[in-house]
Coordinates of C-alpha atoms and ligand atoms in Angstrom, one line a residue:
X1 CA -26.2 61.1 -2.8
X2 CA -26.8 57.6 -1.7
X3 CA -30.2 56.0 -1.9
X4 CA -31.0 55.8 1.8
X5 CA -30.2 59.5 2.1
X6 CA -32.4 60.4 -0.9
X7 CA -35.4 58.7 0.7
X8 CA -34.7 60.1 4.1
X9 CA -34.2 63.6 2.8
X10 CA -37.4 63.4 0.9
X11 CA -39.2 62.1 3.9
X12 CA -37.8 65.0 6.0
X13 CA -38.6 67.6 3.4
X14 CA -42.2 66.5 3.3
X15 CA -42.3 66.3 7.1
X16 CA -42.7 62.6 7.8
X17 CA -44.6 62.1 11.0
X18 CA -42.4 62.7 14.0
X19 CA -42.2 59.3 15.7
X20 CA -42.1 61.0 19.1
X21 CA -45.8 61.8 18.5
X22 CA -46.5 58.1 18.9
X23 CA -47.6 57.3 22.4
X24 CA -46.3 54.4 24.4
X25 CA -48.7 51.4 24.3
X26 CA -48.7 48.0 25.9
X27 CA -46.7 46.7 22.9
X28 CA -43.9 49.4 22.8
X29 CA -42.3 52.2 24.7
X30 CA -40.5 53.7 21.7
X31 CA -40.7 53.5 17.9
X32 CA -38.0 52.1 15.6
X33 CA -37.2 55.6 14.4
X34 CA -36.5 57.6 17.5
X35 CA -33.7 56.2 19.5
X36 CA -30.4 58.2 19.5
X37 CA -27.1 58.1 21.3
X38 CA -28.7 60.3 24.1
X39 CA -30.9 57.3 24.9
X40 CA -28.0 55.0 25.6
X41 CA -28.5 53.0 28.7
X42 CA -32.4 53.1 28.6
X43 CA -34.5 50.0 28.8
X44 CA -36.9 50.0 25.9
X45 CA -39.6 47.9 24.3
X46 CA -39.9 48.0 20.5
X47 CA -42.3 46.3 18.1
X48 CA -42.0 45.9 14.3
X49 CA -41.1 43.8 11.3
X50 CA -37.9 41.9 10.6
X51 CA -36.3 43.8 7.7
X52 CA -33.3 41.5 7.5
X53 CA -31.0 39.5 9.8
X54 CA -27.4 38.6 9.6
X55 CA -25.3 36.2 11.6
X56 CA -21.7 37.1 12.3
X57 CA -19.8 34.7 14.5
X58 CA -21.6 34.5 17.8
X59 CA -23.7 37.6 17.1
X60 CA -27.0 37.9 15.3
X61 CA -28.1 41.3 14.0
X62 CA -31.7 42.0 13.1
X63 CA -33.0 45.2 11.5
X64 CA -36.4 45.9 13.0
X65 CA -38.6 48.2 11.0
X66 CA -41.8 50.1 11.7
X67 CA -43.4 53.1 10.0
X68 CA -40.9 55.5 11.7
X69 CA -37.6 53.8 10.9
X70 CA -35.3 50.9 11.4
X71 CA -33.4 50.0 14.6
X72 CA -30.7 47.4 14.9
X73 CA -31.2 44.6 17.4
X74 CA -28.3 42.5 18.7
X75 CA -28.4 39.0 20.1
X76 CA -25.2 37.6 21.7
X77 CA -24.8 33.9 21.8
X78 CA -22.3 34.1 24.7
X79 CA -24.8 36.0 26.8
X80 CA -27.9 34.1 26.0
X81 CA -27.6 31.1 23.7
X82 CA -31.3 30.2 23.8
X83 CA -32.4 33.7 22.9
X84 CA -29.8 33.9 20.1
X85 CA -31.0 30.5 18.8
X86 CA -34.6 31.8 18.8
X87 CA -33.4 34.9 16.9
X88 CA -31.6 32.8 14.3
X89 CA -34.9 31.2 13.3
X90 CA -36.7 34.5 12.5
X91 CA -37.5 35.1 8.9
X92 CA -38.1 38.3 6.9
X93 CA -41.3 40.2 7.9
X94 CA -41.8 38.3 11.2
X95 CA -43.5 40.6 13.7
X96 CA -41.6 41.0 16.9
X97 CA -41.8 42.6 20.2
X98 CA -38.4 43.0 21.9
X99 CA -37.2 44.4 25.2
X100 CA -33.6 45.5 25.7
X101 CA -31.0 48.1 26.5
X102 CA -30.1 50.9 24.1
X103 CA -26.3 50.8 23.6
X104 CA -23.8 52.7 21.5
X105 CA -22.7 50.8 18.4
X106 CA -19.1 50.0 17.6
X107 CA -19.6 50.3 13.9
X108 CA -21.8 53.3 13.4
X109 CA -24.0 53.8 10.3
X110 CA -24.3 57.4 9.4
X111 CA -26.9 56.6 6.7
X112 CA -29.5 55.7 9.3
X113 CA -30.9 58.2 11.8
X114 CA -30.7 55.5 14.5
X115 CA -27.3 54.4 13.2
X116 CA -25.4 55.3 16.4
X117 CA -27.2 52.8 18.6
X118 CA -28.4 49.3 18.8
X119 CA -30.6 47.3 21.2
X120 CA -29.0 44.6 23.3
X121 CA -32.1 42.3 23.4
X122 CA -33.0 40.6 26.6
X123 CA -36.5 39.4 25.7
X124 CA -38.1 38.4 22.4
X125 CA -41.7 37.8 21.6
X126 CA -42.7 36.6 18.2
X127 CA -46.1 38.4 17.7
X128 CA -46.6 36.8 14.3
X129 CA -44.7 34.7 11.7
X130 CA -44.6 35.6 8.0
X131 CA -44.3 33.7 4.8
X132 CA -41.3 34.7 2.8
X133 CA -42.5 37.9 1.0
X134 CA -42.8 37.7 -2.8
X135 CA -40.4 40.7 -3.2
X136 CA -37.9 42.5 -1.1
X137 CA -39.2 45.3 1.1
X138 CA -36.6 47.8 0.0
X139 CA -36.5 51.1 -1.9
X140 CA -35.4 49.4 -5.1
X141 CA -37.4 46.2 -4.8
X142 CA -37.1 43.2 -7.0
X143 CA -40.9 43.0 -7.4
X144 CA -42.5 43.9 -10.8
X145 CA -45.6 46.1 -11.0
X146 CA -48.1 43.3 -11.0
X147 CA -46.6 41.5 -8.0
X148 CA -46.4 44.8 -6.1
X149 CA -50.0 45.5 -6.8
X150 CA -51.2 42.1 -5.8
X151 CA -49.4 42.4 -2.5
X152 CA -49.8 46.1 -2.2
X153 CA -50.0 45.8 1.6
X154 CA -46.4 44.6 1.5
X155 CA -45.5 47.3 -1.1
X156 CA -46.7 50.0 1.3
X157 CA -44.3 48.8 3.9
X158 CA -41.5 50.1 1.6
X159 CA -40.3 53.5 2.7
X160 CA -40.7 55.3 -0.6
X161 CA -44.3 54.1 -1.1
X162 CA -45.2 55.1 2.4
X163 CA -43.5 58.5 2.0
X164 CA -45.9 59.2 -0.9
X165 CA -48.9 58.4 1.3
X166 CA -47.5 60.6 4.1
X167 CA -47.0 63.4 1.6
X168 CA -50.6 62.9 0.4
X169 CA -51.8 63.2 4.0
X170 CA -49.8 66.4 4.6
X171 CA -51.2 67.8 1.4
X172 CA -54.8 67.1 2.5
X173 CA -54.2 68.7 5.9
X174 CA -52.7 71.8 4.2
X175 CA -55.7 72.0 1.8
X176 CA -58.1 71.8 4.8
X177 CA -56.2 74.5 6.7
X178 CA -56.1 76.9 3.8
X179 CA -59.7 76.5 2.8
X180 CA -60.9 76.6 6.4
X181 CA -59.0 79.9 6.9
X182 CA -60.8 81.3 3.9
X183 CA -64.3 80.4 5.2
X184 CA -64.9 77.3 3.0
X185 CA -67.2 74.6 4.5
X186 CA -66.3 71.0 3.9
X187 CA -69.5 69.2 2.9
X188 CA -70.0 65.7 1.7
X189 CA -72.2 65.0 -1.2
X190 CA -73.6 61.5 -2.1
X191 CA -71.8 58.9 -4.0
X192 CA -75.0 57.2 -5.3
X193 CA -76.5 59.8 -7.7
X194 CA -78.3 59.8 -11.0
X195 CA -76.7 59.1 -14.3
X196 CA -76.1 62.1 -16.6
X197 CA -75.4 61.8 -20.3
X198 CA -72.7 64.5 -20.8
X199 CA -69.1 63.9 -20.0
X200 CA -67.3 60.6 -19.7
X201 CA -69.0 57.2 -19.3
X202 CA -70.7 56.6 -15.9
X203 CA -70.1 53.7 -13.6
X204 CA -73.6 52.5 -12.7
X205 CA -75.0 50.7 -9.7
X206 CA -78.2 48.7 -9.8
X207 CA -80.9 49.5 -7.2
X208 CA -82.5 46.4 -5.5
X209 CA -85.3 48.5 -4.1
X210 CA -86.1 50.0 -7.5
X211 CA -85.7 47.1 -9.9
X212 CA -84.6 48.1 -13.4
X213 CA -83.2 51.4 -12.1
X214 CA -79.7 52.5 -11.6
X215 CA -77.6 54.9 -9.6
X216 CA -74.5 56.4 -11.1
X217 CA -71.3 57.2 -9.3
X218 CA -70.4 60.9 -9.6
X219 CA -67.9 61.9 -12.3
X220 CA -67.6 64.9 -10.1
X221 CA -69.9 66.6 -7.6
X222 CA -70.5 69.4 -10.1
X223 CA -74.3 69.8 -10.0
X224 CA -74.4 69.1 -6.3
X225 CA -71.9 71.8 -5.4
X226 CA -73.9 74.2 -7.6
X227 CA -77.1 73.3 -5.6
X228 CA -75.1 74.0 -2.4
X229 CA -74.6 77.5 -3.8
X230 CA -78.3 77.9 -4.5
X231 CA -78.7 76.7 -0.8
X232 CA -76.6 79.7 0.3
X233 CA -73.5 77.8 1.4
X234 CA -71.4 80.5 -0.3
X235 CA -68.0 78.6 0.0
X236 CA -67.9 74.9 -0.3
X237 CA -65.1 72.3 -0.6
X238 CA -64.8 68.6 -0.5
X239 CA -62.0 66.1 -1.0
X240 CA -64.2 64.1 -3.3
X241 CA -63.9 60.7 -4.9
X242 CA -64.8 60.9 -8.6
X243 CA -65.5 58.0 -10.9
X244 CA -65.1 57.9 -14.7
X245 CA -65.4 54.8 -16.9
X246 CA -62.7 55.8 -19.4
X247 CA -59.8 54.0 -21.1
X248 CA -56.9 54.3 -18.7
X249 CA -53.6 56.1 -19.2
X250 CA -50.6 56.7 -16.9
X251 CA -52.2 59.7 -15.2
X252 CA -55.8 58.3 -15.2
X253 CA -57.6 56.0 -12.7
X254 CA -61.2 55.0 -12.9
X255 CA -61.6 56.5 -9.4
X256 CA -59.6 59.5 -8.4
X257 CA -59.8 62.3 -6.0
X258 CA -60.6 66.0 -6.5
X259 CA -60.4 68.9 -4.2
X260 CA -63.7 70.2 -5.3
X261 CA -64.5 73.9 -4.6
X262 CA -67.3 76.3 -5.3
X263 CA -67.9 80.0 -4.4
X264 CA -70.8 82.4 -4.7
X265 CA -70.8 86.1 -5.7
X266 CA -67.5 85.8 -7.5
X267 CA -66.0 86.6 -10.9
X268 CA -63.2 84.7 -12.7
X269 CA -60.6 87.1 -11.2
X270 CA -61.8 86.3 -7.6
X271 CA -61.5 82.6 -8.2
X272 CA -58.2 82.9 -9.9
X273 CA -56.7 85.0 -7.0
X274 CA -58.1 82.6 -4.3
X275 CA -56.7 79.5 -5.9
X276 CA -53.5 81.1 -7.0
X277 CA -52.9 82.0 -3.3
X278 CA -53.8 78.4 -2.4
X279 CA -51.3 77.0 -4.9
X280 CA -48.6 79.2 -3.5
X281 CA -49.5 78.1 0.0
X282 CA -49.5 74.4 -0.9
X283 CA -46.1 74.7 -2.6
X284 CA -44.6 76.4 0.3
X285 CA -46.2 74.4 3.1
X286 CA -46.0 70.9 1.6
X287 CA -43.2 71.1 -1.0
X288 CA -41.0 73.8 0.6
X289 CA -41.0 75.6 -2.8
X290 CA -41.4 79.3 -3.2
X291 CA -43.4 80.3 -6.2
X292 CA -42.7 83.9 -5.6
X293 CA -44.9 87.0 -5.4
X294 CA -45.6 87.4 -9.1
X295 CA -49.1 86.5 -10.3
X296 CA -49.2 83.4 -12.6
X297 CA -49.0 84.0 -16.3
X298 CA -52.4 83.9 -18.0
X299 CA -52.6 82.6 -21.6
X300 CA -55.7 82.4 -23.7
X301 CA -56.5 79.0 -25.0
X302 CA -55.9 80.2 -28.6
X303 CA -52.5 81.6 -27.7
X304 CA -51.5 78.4 -25.9
X305 CA -52.4 76.4 -28.9
X306 CA -50.6 78.7 -31.3
X307 CA -47.4 79.0 -29.2
X308 CA -47.2 75.5 -27.7
X309 CA -49.9 73.3 -29.5
X310 CA -51.4 72.4 -26.2
X311 CA -53.9 73.7 -23.7
X312 CA -51.5 72.6 -20.9
X313 CA -48.1 73.9 -22.1
X314 CA -45.0 72.9 -20.2
X315 CA -43.5 76.4 -19.5
X316 CA -40.3 75.1 -17.8
X317 CA -38.6 75.8 -21.2
X318 CA -39.1 77.9 -24.3
X319 CA -38.8 76.3 -27.7
X320 CA -42.0 78.1 -28.8
X321 CA -43.6 77.3 -32.1
X322 CA -42.8 79.5 -35.1
X323 CA -45.4 79.5 -37.9
X324 CA -43.6 79.0 -41.2
X325 CA -46.5 79.2 -43.7
X326 CA -45.3 82.6 -45.1
X327 CA -41.7 81.3 -45.5
X328 CA -42.1 77.8 -46.8
X329 CA -45.5 77.5 -48.5
X330 CA -45.3 78.2 -52.2
X331 CA -41.7 79.4 -52.0
X332 CA -40.2 76.2 -53.4
X333 CA -41.2 73.0 -55.0
X334 CA -41.7 70.8 -51.9
X335 CA -45.2 69.5 -52.5
X336 CA -45.8 68.5 -48.8
X337 CA -45.4 72.1 -47.7
X338 CA -47.2 73.5 -50.6
X339 CA -50.3 71.4 -49.7
X340 CA -50.1 72.1 -46.0
X341 CA -52.7 73.9 -43.9
X342 CA -50.0 74.4 -41.2
X343 CA -46.2 74.5 -41.2
X344 CA -44.5 75.1 -37.9
X345 CA -41.0 74.8 -36.5
X346 CA -39.2 74.7 -33.2
X347 CA -35.6 75.6 -32.7
X348 CA -33.4 73.2 -30.6
X349 CA -30.5 75.3 -29.3
X350 CA -27.1 73.9 -30.0
X351 CA -28.4 70.6 -31.5
X352 CA -27.0 71.1 -35.1
X353 CA -24.5 68.3 -34.3
X354 CA -27.3 65.8 -34.1
X355 CA -26.3 62.7 -36.0
X356 CA -28.2 61.0 -38.8
X357 CA -29.1 58.3 -36.2
X358 CA -30.5 60.8 -33.7
X359 CA -32.5 62.5 -36.5
X360 CA -33.9 59.2 -37.6
X361 CA -34.9 58.5 -34.1
X362 CA -36.8 61.7 -33.9
X363 CA -38.4 61.0 -37.3
X364 CA -39.5 57.6 -36.0
X365 CA -40.8 59.3 -32.9
X366 CA -43.1 61.7 -34.8
X367 CA -44.2 59.0 -37.2
X368 CA -45.1 56.6 -34.4
X369 CA -48.8 55.7 -34.2
X370 CA -49.3 57.7 -31.0
X371 CA -48.1 60.9 -32.7
X372 CA -49.0 60.2 -36.3
X373 CA -47.0 62.8 -38.3
X374 CA -46.1 61.9 -41.9
X375 CA -42.4 63.0 -41.6
X376 CA -40.0 65.4 -40.1
X377 CA -38.0 68.1 -41.9
X378 CA -34.9 69.5 -40.3
X379 CA -32.4 72.2 -40.9
X380 CA -29.0 72.6 -39.3
X381 CA -27.5 76.0 -38.9
X382 CA -23.7 75.8 -39.3
X383 CA -21.1 77.8 -37.4
X384 CA -20.9 80.2 -40.4
X385 CA -24.7 80.7 -40.4
X386 CA -25.2 78.6 -43.5
X387 CA -28.3 76.3 -43.5
X388 CA -28.3 72.6 -44.4
X389 CA -31.7 71.0 -44.5
X390 CA -33.4 67.8 -45.5
X391 CA -35.3 69.8 -48.1
X392 CA -32.4 71.7 -49.6
X393 CA -33.1 70.7 -53.2
X394 CA -36.6 72.3 -53.1
X395 CA -35.6 75.7 -51.9
X396 CA -33.2 78.5 -52.8
X397 CA -30.5 79.5 -50.3
X398 CA -32.4 82.7 -49.8
X399 CA -35.5 80.9 -48.6
X400 CA -33.4 78.8 -46.2
X401 CA -31.8 81.9 -44.8
X402 CA -35.2 83.4 -44.4
X403 CA -36.2 80.3 -42.5
X404 CA -33.2 80.6 -40.2
X405 CA -34.0 84.3 -39.5
X406 CA -37.7 83.7 -39.0
X407 CA -36.8 80.9 -36.5
X408 CA -34.3 83.3 -34.9
X409 CA -31.9 80.3 -35.1
X410 CA -28.2 80.9 -34.2
X411 CA -25.2 79.1 -35.4
X412 CA -25.2 75.5 -34.0
X413 CA -29.0 75.3 -33.7
X414 CA -31.2 72.7 -35.2
X415 CA -34.6 73.6 -36.7
X416 CA -37.3 70.9 -36.6
X417 CA -40.4 71.3 -38.8
X418 CA -43.7 69.6 -39.1
X419 CA -46.5 70.2 -41.5
X420 CA -49.9 68.8 -42.2
X421 CA -53.3 69.3 -43.7
X422 CA -55.0 69.6 -40.3
X423 CA -53.6 72.6 -38.5
X424 CA -54.8 71.5 -35.0
X425 CA -53.5 68.0 -35.4
X426 CA -50.2 69.2 -36.7
X427 CA -49.8 71.6 -33.7
X428 CA -50.4 68.7 -31.3
X429 CA -47.8 66.7 -33.1
X430 CA -45.3 69.5 -32.9
X431 CA -46.2 69.8 -29.2
X432 CA -45.2 66.2 -28.6
X433 CA -41.9 66.8 -30.5
X434 CA -41.2 69.9 -28.4
X435 CA -41.8 67.9 -25.2
X436 CA -39.5 65.1 -26.5
X437 CA -36.8 67.6 -27.2
X438 CA -37.3 69.3 -23.8
X439 CA -36.8 65.8 -22.3
X440 CA -33.7 65.0 -24.3
X441 CA -32.2 68.4 -23.5
X442 CA -32.9 68.0 -19.7
X443 CA -35.1 71.0 -19.7
X444 CA -38.0 69.3 -17.8
X445 CA -36.4 69.3 -14.4
X446 CA -38.8 67.7 -11.8
X447 CA -37.6 70.0 -9.1
X448 CA -38.6 73.1 -11.0
X449 CA -42.2 74.2 -11.2
X450 CA -43.8 76.6 -13.7
X451 CA -47.4 77.4 -13.2
X452 CA -49.9 79.3 -15.4
X453 CA -53.6 79.8 -16.1
X454 CA -55.1 78.9 -19.4
X455 CA -58.3 81.0 -19.9
X456 CA -60.9 81.7 -22.6
X457 CA -61.5 78.2 -23.7
X458 CA -63.9 77.6 -26.5
X459 CA -67.3 76.8 -25.1
X460 CA -67.9 73.9 -27.5
X461 CA -66.0 71.5 -29.6
X462 CA -67.3 69.6 -32.6
X463 CA -67.7 65.8 -32.2
X464 CA -67.3 63.9 -35.4
X465 CA -68.5 60.8 -33.7
X466 CA -71.7 62.3 -32.4
X467 CA -72.2 64.8 -35.2
X468 CA -72.9 67.7 -32.7
X469 CA -71.3 70.2 -30.5
X470 CA -70.1 69.0 -27.1
X471 CA -69.3 71.2 -24.1
X472 CA -65.6 71.6 -23.9
X473 CA -65.6 71.9 -20.1
X474 CA -69.1 70.9 -19.0
X475 CA -72.6 72.1 -19.9
X476 CA -72.9 74.3 -16.7
X477 CA -70.0 76.6 -17.7
X478 CA -71.1 80.1 -18.5
X479 CA -70.1 81.7 -21.8
X480 CA -68.2 85.0 -21.6
X481 CA -70.9 87.6 -21.2
X482 CA -69.8 89.4 -24.4
X483 CA -70.1 86.2 -26.4
X484 CA -73.7 85.3 -25.4
X485 CA -75.3 86.9 -28.5
X486 CA -73.1 84.6 -30.7
X487 CA -74.9 81.5 -29.2
X488 CA -77.6 82.0 -31.8
X489 CA -75.4 82.9 -34.7
X490 CA -72.0 81.3 -34.3
X491 CA -71.9 79.0 -31.3
X492 CA -68.6 77.4 -32.3
X493 CA -66.8 80.8 -31.8
X494 CA -68.2 81.4 -28.3
X495 CA -65.6 81.5 -25.6
X496 CA -66.2 80.2 -22.1
X497 CA -65.7 81.9 -18.7
X498 CA -63.4 78.9 -17.9
X499 CA -59.9 78.5 -16.7
X500 CA -57.4 75.7 -16.1
X501 CA -54.3 75.8 -13.8
X502 CA -51.4 74.1 -15.4
X503 CA -48.1 73.1 -13.8
X504 CA -45.2 71.6 -15.8
X505 CA -47.5 70.5 -18.7
X506 CA -50.1 68.9 -16.3
X507 CA -53.6 70.2 -15.8
X508 CA -53.7 70.5 -12.0
X509 CA -57.0 72.2 -11.8
X510 CA -59.9 73.5 -13.8
X511 CA -63.1 75.3 -13.4
X512 CA -65.5 78.0 -14.6
X513 CA -68.0 80.6 -13.8
X514 CA -71.4 78.8 -14.0
X515 CA -74.6 79.6 -15.6
X516 CA -77.1 80.6 -12.8
X517 CA -80.0 81.5 -15.1
X518 CA -82.5 78.8 -16.0
X519 CA -83.1 80.3 -19.4
X520 CA -79.5 80.6 -20.4
X521 CA -78.9 77.0 -19.2
X522 CA -81.8 75.8 -21.3
X523 CA -80.3 77.6 -24.3
X524 CA -76.9 75.9 -23.8
X525 CA -78.7 72.5 -23.7
X526 CA -80.4 73.4 -27.0
X527 CA -77.0 74.2 -28.6
X528 CA -75.8 70.9 -27.3
X529 CA -78.6 69.2 -29.2
X530 CA -81.0 68.4 -26.4
X531 CA -84.7 68.7 -26.9
X532 CA -86.4 70.8 -24.1
X533 CA -88.0 67.6 -22.8
X534 CA -84.7 65.7 -22.6
X535 CA -83.0 68.6 -21.0
X536 CA -85.8 68.8 -18.4
X537 CA -85.7 65.1 -17.8
X538 CA -81.9 65.0 -17.3
X539 CA -81.2 68.3 -15.7
X540 CA -84.6 69.6 -14.5
X541 CA -83.4 69.4 -10.9
X542 CA -80.8 72.0 -11.6
X543 CA -82.8 74.3 -13.9
X544 CA -85.7 74.2 -11.5
X545 CA -83.4 75.1 -8.6
X546 CA -82.1 78.1 -10.6
X547 CA -85.7 79.5 -10.6
X548 CA -85.5 79.9 -6.8
X549 CA -82.8 82.6 -6.6
X550 CA -79.5 81.1 -7.7
X551 CA -76.6 83.4 -6.9
X552 CA -73.9 84.0 -9.4
X553 CA -71.3 81.4 -8.7
X554 CA -68.2 79.6 -9.9
X555 CA -65.5 77.2 -8.8
X556 CA -62.8 74.9 -9.6
X557 CA -61.5 71.4 -8.9
X558 CA -57.9 70.5 -8.2
X559 CA -56.8 67.0 -9.1
X560 CA -55.4 65.8 -5.8
X561 CA -53.5 62.7 -7.2
X562 CA -51.8 64.9 -9.8
X563 CA -50.7 67.5 -7.3
X564 CA -49.2 64.8 -5.0
X565 CA -47.5 63.1 -7.9
X566 CA -46.0 66.4 -9.0
X567 CA -44.7 67.2 -5.5
X568 CA -43.2 63.7 -5.2
X569 CA -41.8 63.7 -8.7
X570 CA -43.7 60.6 -9.7
X571 CA -44.4 59.5 -13.2
X572 CA -47.8 58.0 -12.5
X573 CA -50.6 59.0 -10.1
X574 CA -50.8 55.3 -9.1
X575 CA -47.8 55.6 -6.9
X576 CA -49.5 58.1 -4.6
X577 CA -52.7 56.0 -4.3
X578 CA -52.9 53.4 -1.6
X579 CA -54.8 50.8 -3.6
X580 CA -54.8 51.8 -7.3
X581 CA -56.3 49.9 -10.2
X582 CA -54.1 48.6 -13.1
X583 CA -54.4 49.7 -16.7
X584 CA -57.4 47.4 -17.3
X585 CA -59.2 48.9 -14.4
X586 CA -58.6 45.9 -12.2
X587 CA -57.8 45.8 -8.5
X588 CA -55.5 42.8 -8.7
X589 CA -55.2 42.6 -4.9
X590 CA -59.0 42.3 -4.4
X591 CA -59.5 40.6 -7.7
X592 CA -62.2 43.1 -8.6
X593 CA -64.3 43.4 -10.6
X594 CA -65.6 39.9 -10.3
X595 CA -68.7 37.8 -11.0
X596 CA -71.4 38.0 -8.3
X597 CA -73.6 35.3 -6.8
X598 CA -76.5 34.6 -9.2
X599 CA -78.8 35.2 -6.1
X600 CA -77.6 38.8 -6.0
X601 CA -78.5 39.2 -9.7
X602 CA -81.9 37.7 -9.1
X603 CA -82.6 40.1 -6.3
X604 CA -81.6 42.9 -8.6
X605 CA -83.8 41.5 -11.4
X606 CA -80.8 41.4 -13.6
X607 CA -80.0 38.7 -16.1
X608 CA -76.8 38.5 -18.0
X609 CA -76.7 38.2 -21.8
X610 CA -75.8 34.6 -22.7
X611 CA -72.3 35.3 -23.9
X612 CA -71.4 36.9 -20.5
X613 CA -72.5 34.0 -18.4
Ligands
LIG1 N1 -66.4 69.6 -12.0 C1 -65.4 70.0 -12.8 C2 -64.5 68.8 -13.3 O1 -64.6 67.8 -12.8 C3 -64.5 71.0 -12.2 C4 -65.2 72.3 -12.0 O2 -65.7 72.9 -13.0 O3 -65.3 72.8 -10.9 O4 -63.7 69.0 -14.2

């Protein structure tokens, strides 16, 4: 399929705005996307940007573009030499208004919806001139990332960038329709709130009226939505901006958007069924994809880690982990395995033919600093079922046959094995290898979607850095009722009443049943290493509210940017955000962050440390 068609089909699939919805204004009677052969003979007025122009003999052709499409304009030297001369001076991205007659084209272009017609121009108004744009406004632009971000307002003129924003709009409308139909109220919560010590780093904002004091931008409206439940709102949602001062990765931005939801008088099953229904609705409405009637799979966190080494497994393909401790530890003289706390393998179907070079590439991949494995062991299963491995000399043929059978490997398969002294770390490395193999084998099709819930997360995780337990989700998450007694005896084993929705290896949403009891909340803060005074100081507003009849409640937040990226098949959430930040957290278009006027700092009673001035 050609490129123009790909973009157009995508735009159609997501339901690009119908240009007929755009009313006539003083500047135009039609848009650049709507004229067809049935309009031939009509007098029209169009307005838009010059996409490109070409001169052929006595004729000048200009492609005029607006949000809705492109229409070809024709100027004929023989009919109006002055007008044609004017047209020949127009550069790319000039803004024009033209009047003319719709006429059938001689050379039709079936790649454009307006390709059957052109406008014979009788009047031309240049509404604005343009400098030559720094990159071409086309699907495959010649502009690099930095340039596109600096001139993002030009980048957004490109059809594929705009299609992502249109998809985002459609998505938000569908979200509002669904949640409204289920009785959720959309309520805004403040953006200037207090700083809380748990979670990621806050962005802070100095207060002029309260010198020396700071607001923080919300990492999420978590506590506020819980207070709305105490307030009896019962079902809340908000398309909320969240701010986290973290190091950035491809799917992270310092500010991002959540579809934040909370419900009262619900259990985990109630929330899961509501948001599963919502996911199916969004897929159907916005992406035209049927997830089917079946409920999503639910995996416990422990099972997800054991089978896939990840709490967000990509279930578009199998290649599940097989633990090989019983087969390989102590059954031969390979010291690395004999010392390992975990040995696991995956079976890559039909990959026994991998060359030395391909295997070296995989070895380099697992040994790269991002993955950090010590090495990769492989075993090829021959057509006769015999096993040839990189550790042949340490094991008897019987052990290698046992390896093949345990892995359920068939002739022609390739077994890849990692081991390590830290079981969790090794599983995560094997997870990366599984994803890499899935990619190489074309098993991670962007047009296929596989959703599941991961449940029963541990309540806490140990932080080496802080030397204490941290909340794995957040400190307001309730432990599973049956695990509450263990808070005193073995908090590290307590499981949370928490759940994540995962799609194609991406966490698209997560939430939990919350604590609604002041005493239990105080106890959790104690496990997290807070003194009662500090807990009161930081979270007193919430614990006090719980004393006034807090209902049982729970909720979830969907990552809006991630959903839209998945639907659009994007590699980075940046491409569905109108004005994103770069990897150093900068807005290169606005040149922010930037220094401020010393007078502003004086008003805030802030002085900069000498080395920052
Ligand atoms: N506030 C949580 C988060 O940002 C989501 C939730 O628990 O509802 O991850």
